[in-house]
PDB file of C-alpha atoms in Angstrom:
ATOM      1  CA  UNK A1045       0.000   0.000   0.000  1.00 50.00           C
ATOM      2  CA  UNK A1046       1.042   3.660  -0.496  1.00 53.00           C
ATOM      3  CA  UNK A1047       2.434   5.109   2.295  1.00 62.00           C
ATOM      4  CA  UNK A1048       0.507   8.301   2.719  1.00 69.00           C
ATOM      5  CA  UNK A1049      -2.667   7.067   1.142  1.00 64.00           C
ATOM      6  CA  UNK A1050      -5.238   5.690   3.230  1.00 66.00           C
ATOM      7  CA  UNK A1051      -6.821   2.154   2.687  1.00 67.00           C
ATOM      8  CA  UNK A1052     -10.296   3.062   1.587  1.00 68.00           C
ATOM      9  CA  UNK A1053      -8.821   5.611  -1.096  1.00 65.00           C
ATOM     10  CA  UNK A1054      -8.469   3.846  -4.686  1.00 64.00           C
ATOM     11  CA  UNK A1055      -5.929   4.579  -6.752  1.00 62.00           C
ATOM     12  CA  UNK A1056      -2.879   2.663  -7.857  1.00 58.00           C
ATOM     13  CA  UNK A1057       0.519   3.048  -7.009  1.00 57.00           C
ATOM     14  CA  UNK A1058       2.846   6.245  -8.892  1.00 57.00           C
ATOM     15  CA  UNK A1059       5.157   3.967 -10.039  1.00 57.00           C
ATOM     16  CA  UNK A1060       1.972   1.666 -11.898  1.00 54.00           C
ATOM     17  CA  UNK A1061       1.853   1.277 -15.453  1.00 54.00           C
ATOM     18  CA  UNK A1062      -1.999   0.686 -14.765  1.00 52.00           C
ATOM     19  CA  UNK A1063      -3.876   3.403 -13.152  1.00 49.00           C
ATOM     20  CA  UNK A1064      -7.021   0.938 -12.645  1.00 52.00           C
ATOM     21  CA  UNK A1065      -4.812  -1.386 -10.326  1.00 49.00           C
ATOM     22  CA  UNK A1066      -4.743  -1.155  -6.744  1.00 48.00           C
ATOM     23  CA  UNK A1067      -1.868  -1.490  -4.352  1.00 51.00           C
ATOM     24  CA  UNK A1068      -2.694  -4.911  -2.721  1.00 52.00           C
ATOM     25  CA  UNK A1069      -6.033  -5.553  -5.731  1.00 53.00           C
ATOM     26  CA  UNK A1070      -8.403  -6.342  -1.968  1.00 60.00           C
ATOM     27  CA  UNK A1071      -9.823  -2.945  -1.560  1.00 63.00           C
ATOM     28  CA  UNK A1072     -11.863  -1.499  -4.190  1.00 60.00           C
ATOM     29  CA  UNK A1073     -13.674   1.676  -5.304  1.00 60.00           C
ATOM     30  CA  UNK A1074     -15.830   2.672  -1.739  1.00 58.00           C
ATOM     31  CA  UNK A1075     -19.663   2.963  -1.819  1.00 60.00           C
ATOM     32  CA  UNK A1076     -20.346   6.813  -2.967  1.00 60.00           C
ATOM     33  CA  UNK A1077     -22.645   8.631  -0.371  1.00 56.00           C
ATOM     34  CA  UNK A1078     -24.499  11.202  -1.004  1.00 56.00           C
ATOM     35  CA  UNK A1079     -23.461  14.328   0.067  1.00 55.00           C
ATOM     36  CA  UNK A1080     -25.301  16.746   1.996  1.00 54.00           C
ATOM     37  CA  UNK A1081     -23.240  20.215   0.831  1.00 56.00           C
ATOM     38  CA  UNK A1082     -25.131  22.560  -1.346  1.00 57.00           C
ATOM     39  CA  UNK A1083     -24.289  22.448  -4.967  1.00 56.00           C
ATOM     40  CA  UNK A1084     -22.783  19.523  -4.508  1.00 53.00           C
ATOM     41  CA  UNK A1085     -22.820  16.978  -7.973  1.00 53.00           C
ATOM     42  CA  UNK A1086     -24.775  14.676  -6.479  1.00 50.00           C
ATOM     43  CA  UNK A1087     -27.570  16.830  -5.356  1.00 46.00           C
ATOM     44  CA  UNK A1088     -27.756  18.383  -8.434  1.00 49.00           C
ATOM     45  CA  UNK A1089     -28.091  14.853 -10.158  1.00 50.00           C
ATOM     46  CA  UNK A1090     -31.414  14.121  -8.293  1.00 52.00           C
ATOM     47  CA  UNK A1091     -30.858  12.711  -5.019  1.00 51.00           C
ATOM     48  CA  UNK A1092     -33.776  14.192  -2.699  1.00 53.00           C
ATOM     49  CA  UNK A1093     -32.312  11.995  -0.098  1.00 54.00           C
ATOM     50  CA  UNK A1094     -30.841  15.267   1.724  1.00 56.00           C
ATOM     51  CA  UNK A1095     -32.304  18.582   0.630  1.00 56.00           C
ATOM     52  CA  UNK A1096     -30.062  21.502   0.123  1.00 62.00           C
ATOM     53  CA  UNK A1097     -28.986  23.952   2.666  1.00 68.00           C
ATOM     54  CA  UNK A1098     -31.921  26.135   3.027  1.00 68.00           C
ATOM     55  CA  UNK A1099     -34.848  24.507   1.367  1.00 66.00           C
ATOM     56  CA  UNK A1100     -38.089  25.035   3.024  1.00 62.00           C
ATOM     57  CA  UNK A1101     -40.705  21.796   3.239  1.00 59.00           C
ATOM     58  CA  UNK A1102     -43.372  22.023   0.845  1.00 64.00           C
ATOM     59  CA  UNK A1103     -45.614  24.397   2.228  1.00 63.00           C
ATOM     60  CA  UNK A1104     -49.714  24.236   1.841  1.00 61.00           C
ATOM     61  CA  UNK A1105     -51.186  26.623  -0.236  1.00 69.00           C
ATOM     62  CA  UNK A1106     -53.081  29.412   0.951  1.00 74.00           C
ATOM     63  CA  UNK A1107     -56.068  28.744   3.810  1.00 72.00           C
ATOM     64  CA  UNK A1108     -54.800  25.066   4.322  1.00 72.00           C
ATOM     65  CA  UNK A1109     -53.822  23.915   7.858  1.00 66.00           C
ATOM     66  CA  UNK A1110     -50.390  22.121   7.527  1.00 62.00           C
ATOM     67  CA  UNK A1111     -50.514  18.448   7.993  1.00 62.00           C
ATOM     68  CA  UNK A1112     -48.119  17.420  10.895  1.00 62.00           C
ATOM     69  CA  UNK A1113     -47.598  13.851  12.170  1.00 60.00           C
ATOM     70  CA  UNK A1114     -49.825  12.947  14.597  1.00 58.00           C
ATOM     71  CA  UNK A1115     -51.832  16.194  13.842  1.00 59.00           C
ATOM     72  CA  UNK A1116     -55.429  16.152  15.585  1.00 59.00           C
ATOM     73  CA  UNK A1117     -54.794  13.247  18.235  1.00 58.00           C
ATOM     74  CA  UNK A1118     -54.592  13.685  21.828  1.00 56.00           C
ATOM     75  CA  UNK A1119     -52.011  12.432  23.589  1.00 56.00           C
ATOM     76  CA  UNK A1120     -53.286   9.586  25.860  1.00 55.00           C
ATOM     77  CA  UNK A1121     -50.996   9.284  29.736  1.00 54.00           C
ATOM     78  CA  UNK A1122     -50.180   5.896  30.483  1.00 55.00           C
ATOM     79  CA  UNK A1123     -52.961   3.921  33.179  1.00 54.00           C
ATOM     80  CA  UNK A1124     -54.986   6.521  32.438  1.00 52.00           C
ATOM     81  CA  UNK A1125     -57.333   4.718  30.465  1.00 53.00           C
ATOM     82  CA  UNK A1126     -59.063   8.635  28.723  1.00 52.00           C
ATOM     83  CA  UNK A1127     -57.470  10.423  26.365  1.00 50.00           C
ATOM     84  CA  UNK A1128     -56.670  14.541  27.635  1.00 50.00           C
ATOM     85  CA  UNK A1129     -58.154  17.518  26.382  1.00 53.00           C
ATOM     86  CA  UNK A1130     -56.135  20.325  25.261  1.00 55.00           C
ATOM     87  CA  UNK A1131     -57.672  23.041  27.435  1.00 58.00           C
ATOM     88  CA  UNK A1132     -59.973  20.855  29.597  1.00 60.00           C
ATOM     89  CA  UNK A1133     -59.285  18.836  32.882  1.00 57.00           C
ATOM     90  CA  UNK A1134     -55.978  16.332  33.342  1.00 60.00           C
ATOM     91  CA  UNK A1135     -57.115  12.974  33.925  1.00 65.00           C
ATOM     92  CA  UNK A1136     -55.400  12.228  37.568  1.00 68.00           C
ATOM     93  CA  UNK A1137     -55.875  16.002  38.855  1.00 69.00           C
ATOM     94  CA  UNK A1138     -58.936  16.306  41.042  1.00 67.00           C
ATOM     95  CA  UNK A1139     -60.883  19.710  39.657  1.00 70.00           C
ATOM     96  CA  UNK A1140     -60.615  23.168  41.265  1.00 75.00           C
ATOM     97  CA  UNK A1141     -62.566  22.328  45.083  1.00 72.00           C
ATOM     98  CA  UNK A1142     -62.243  18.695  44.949  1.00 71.00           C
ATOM     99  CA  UNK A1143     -60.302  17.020  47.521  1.00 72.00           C
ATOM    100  CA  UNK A1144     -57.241  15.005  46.096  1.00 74.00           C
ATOM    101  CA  UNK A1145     -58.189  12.407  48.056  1.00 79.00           C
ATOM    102  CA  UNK A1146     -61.207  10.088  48.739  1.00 78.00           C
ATOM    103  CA  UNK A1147     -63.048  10.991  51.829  1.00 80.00           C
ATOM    104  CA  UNK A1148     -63.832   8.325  53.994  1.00 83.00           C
ATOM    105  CA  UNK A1149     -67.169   7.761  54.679  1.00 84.00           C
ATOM    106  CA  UNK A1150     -68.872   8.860  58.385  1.00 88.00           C
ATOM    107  CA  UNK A1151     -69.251   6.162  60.589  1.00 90.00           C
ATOM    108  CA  UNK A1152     -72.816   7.242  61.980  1.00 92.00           C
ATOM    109  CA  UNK A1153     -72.618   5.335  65.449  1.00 94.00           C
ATOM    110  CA  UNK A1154     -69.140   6.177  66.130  1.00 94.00           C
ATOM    111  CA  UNK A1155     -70.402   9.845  68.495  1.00 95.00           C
ATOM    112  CA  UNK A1156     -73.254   7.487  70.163  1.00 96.00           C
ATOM    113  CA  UNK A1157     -70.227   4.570  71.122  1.00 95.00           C
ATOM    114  CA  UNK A1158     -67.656   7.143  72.419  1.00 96.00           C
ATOM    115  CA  UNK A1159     -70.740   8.632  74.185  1.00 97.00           C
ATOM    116  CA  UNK A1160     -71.680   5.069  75.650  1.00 97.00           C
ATOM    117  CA  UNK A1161     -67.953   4.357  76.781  1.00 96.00           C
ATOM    118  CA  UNK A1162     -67.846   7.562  78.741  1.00 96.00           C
ATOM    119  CA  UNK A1163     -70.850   7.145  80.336  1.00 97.00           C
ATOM    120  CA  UNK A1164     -70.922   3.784  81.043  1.00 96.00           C
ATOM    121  CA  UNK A1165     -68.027   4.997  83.681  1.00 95.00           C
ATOM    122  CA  UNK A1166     -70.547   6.802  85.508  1.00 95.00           C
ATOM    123  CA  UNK A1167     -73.821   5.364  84.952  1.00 95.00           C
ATOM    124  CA  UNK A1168     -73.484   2.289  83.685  1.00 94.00           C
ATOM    125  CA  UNK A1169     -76.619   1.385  82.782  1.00 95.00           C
ATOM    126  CA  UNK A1170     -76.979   4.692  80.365  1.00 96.00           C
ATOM    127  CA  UNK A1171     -73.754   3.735  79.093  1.00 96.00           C
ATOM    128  CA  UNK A1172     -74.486   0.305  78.617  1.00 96.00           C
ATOM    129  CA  UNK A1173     -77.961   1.679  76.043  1.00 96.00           C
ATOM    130  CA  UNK A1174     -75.959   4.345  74.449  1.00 97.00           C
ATOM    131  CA  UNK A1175     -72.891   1.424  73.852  1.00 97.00           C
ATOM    132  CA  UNK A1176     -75.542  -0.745  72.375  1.00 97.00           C
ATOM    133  CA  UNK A1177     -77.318   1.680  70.032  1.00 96.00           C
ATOM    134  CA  UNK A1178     -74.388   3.297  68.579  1.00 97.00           C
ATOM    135  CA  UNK A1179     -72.924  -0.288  67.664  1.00 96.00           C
ATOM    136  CA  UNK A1180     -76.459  -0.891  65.890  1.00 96.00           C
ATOM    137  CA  UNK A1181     -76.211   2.084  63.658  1.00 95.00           C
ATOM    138  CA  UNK A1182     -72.719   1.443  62.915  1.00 95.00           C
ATOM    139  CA  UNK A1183     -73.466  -2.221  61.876  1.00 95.00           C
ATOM    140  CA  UNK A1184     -76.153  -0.928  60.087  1.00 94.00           C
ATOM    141  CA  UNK A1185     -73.804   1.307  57.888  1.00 92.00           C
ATOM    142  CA  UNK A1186     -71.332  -1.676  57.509  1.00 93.00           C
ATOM    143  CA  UNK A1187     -68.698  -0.344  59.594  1.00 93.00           C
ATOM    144  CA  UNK A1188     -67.256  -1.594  63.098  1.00 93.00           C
ATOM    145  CA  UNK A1189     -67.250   0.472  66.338  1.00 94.00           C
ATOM    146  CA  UNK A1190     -64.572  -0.274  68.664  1.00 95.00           C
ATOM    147  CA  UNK A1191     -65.476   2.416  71.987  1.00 96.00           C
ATOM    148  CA  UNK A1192     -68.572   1.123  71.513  1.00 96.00           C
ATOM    149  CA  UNK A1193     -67.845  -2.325  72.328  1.00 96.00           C
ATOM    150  CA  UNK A1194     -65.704  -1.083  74.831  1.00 97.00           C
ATOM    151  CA  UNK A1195     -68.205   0.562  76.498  1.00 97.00           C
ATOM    152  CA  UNK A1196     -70.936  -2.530  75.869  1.00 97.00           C
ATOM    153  CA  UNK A1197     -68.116  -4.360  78.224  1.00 97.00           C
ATOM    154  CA  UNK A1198     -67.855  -1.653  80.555  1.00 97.00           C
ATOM    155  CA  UNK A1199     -71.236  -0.894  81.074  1.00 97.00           C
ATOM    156  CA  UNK A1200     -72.014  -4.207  81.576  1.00 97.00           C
ATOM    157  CA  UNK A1201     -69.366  -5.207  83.976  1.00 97.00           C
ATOM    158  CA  UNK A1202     -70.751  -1.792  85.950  1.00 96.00           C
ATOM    159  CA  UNK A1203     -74.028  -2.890  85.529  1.00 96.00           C
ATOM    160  CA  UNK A1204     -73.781  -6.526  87.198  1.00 97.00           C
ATOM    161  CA  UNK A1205     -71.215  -5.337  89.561  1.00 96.00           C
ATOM    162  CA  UNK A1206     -73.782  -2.514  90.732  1.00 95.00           C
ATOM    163  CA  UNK A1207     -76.623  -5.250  90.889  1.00 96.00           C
ATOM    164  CA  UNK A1208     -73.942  -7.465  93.014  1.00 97.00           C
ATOM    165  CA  UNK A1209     -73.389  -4.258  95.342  1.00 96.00           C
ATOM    166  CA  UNK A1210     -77.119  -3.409  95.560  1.00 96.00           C
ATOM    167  CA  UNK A1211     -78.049  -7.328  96.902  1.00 97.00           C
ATOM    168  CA  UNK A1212     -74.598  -7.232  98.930  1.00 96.00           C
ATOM    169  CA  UNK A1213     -76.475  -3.782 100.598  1.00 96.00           C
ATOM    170  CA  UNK A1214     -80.297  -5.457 100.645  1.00 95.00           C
ATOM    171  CA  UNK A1215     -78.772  -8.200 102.694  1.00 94.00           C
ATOM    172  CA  UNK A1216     -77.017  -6.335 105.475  1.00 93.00           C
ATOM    173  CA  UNK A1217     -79.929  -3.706 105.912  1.00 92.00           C
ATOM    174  CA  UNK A1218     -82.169  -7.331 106.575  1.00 91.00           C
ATOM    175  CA  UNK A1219     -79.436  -9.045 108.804  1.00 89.00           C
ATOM    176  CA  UNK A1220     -79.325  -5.718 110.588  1.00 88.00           C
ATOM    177  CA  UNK A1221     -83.082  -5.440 111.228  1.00 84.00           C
ATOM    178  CA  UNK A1222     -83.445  -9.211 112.253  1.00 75.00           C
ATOM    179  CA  UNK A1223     -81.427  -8.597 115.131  1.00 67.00           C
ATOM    180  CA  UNK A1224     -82.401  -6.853 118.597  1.00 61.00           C
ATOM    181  CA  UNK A1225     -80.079  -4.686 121.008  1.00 59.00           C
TER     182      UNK A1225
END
């Protein structure tokens, strides 16, 4: 091979005879690409492949809308499952007032139990109904009530232990009157 020459250039050597000959004959002419220079041969021969330096897309005449890819769809956001609007609501963005989150729905006999349980401390009977009713209305709706089972179990340990302490009285006030000074 020549010495300054590299390996893709064809060409023979000075020295040839033949001009068409290669140094080593294993490398021949390389694959012409088009250029993409203004005014270059190629360009001028026809190849659209690369437009010229400066040449504007075919434009649409006058009152036309160009045509771009994808023109008139909407983009679509992954899991979504809707397609978004240009200038309306994002899907996955609550509206202006909405909460971002789900509420959780009121537990109606949830005041009535807490009521119950705080009662039942005191009165226990009172507690014990209140206990009782707010666990109804909470079943009702679906939902469990834990103070008011509490205070079911309060009030009724209240309740028998205040029956227990009423006989425990009843029976000394009739020992006490069965027997003289």
């Amino acid at each position: 091979m020549s010495e300054n020459r590299p390996e893709w250039q064809t060409g023979g050597d000075p020295a040839a005879t033949n001009d068409n000959t290669s140094d080593s004959g294993q490398y021949g002419a390389p694959p012409s690409a088009p250029s993409a220079y203004p005014g270059s041969p190629q360009n001028e021969t026809g190849n659209t492949a690369y437009p010229s330096y400066g040449q504007q897309p075919e434009a649409p005449s006058y009152g036309q809308q160009p045509v771009y890819p994808g023109a008139g769809q909407q983009p679509a956001y992954p899991g979504s499952g809707q397609e978004a609007s240009a200038y309306g609501q994002q899907p996955g963005y609550p509206a202006y007032g909405q909460d971002a989150y789900a509420q959780p729905r009121p537990n109606p006999g949830q005041a009535m139990g807490i009521a119950g349980l705080i009662t039942s401390f005191f009165f226990s009977i009172v507690g014990l109904v209140l206990s009782i009713v707010g666990l109804n209305q909470s079943r009702k709706a679906g939902m469990s009530n834990v103070p008011a089972v509490i205070g079911i179990i309060v009030g009724g340990l209240g309740t028998l232990f205040g029956i227990l302490f009423f006989i425990l009285i009843m029976m000394e006030i009739a020992a006490d009157s069965g027997s003289s000074y």
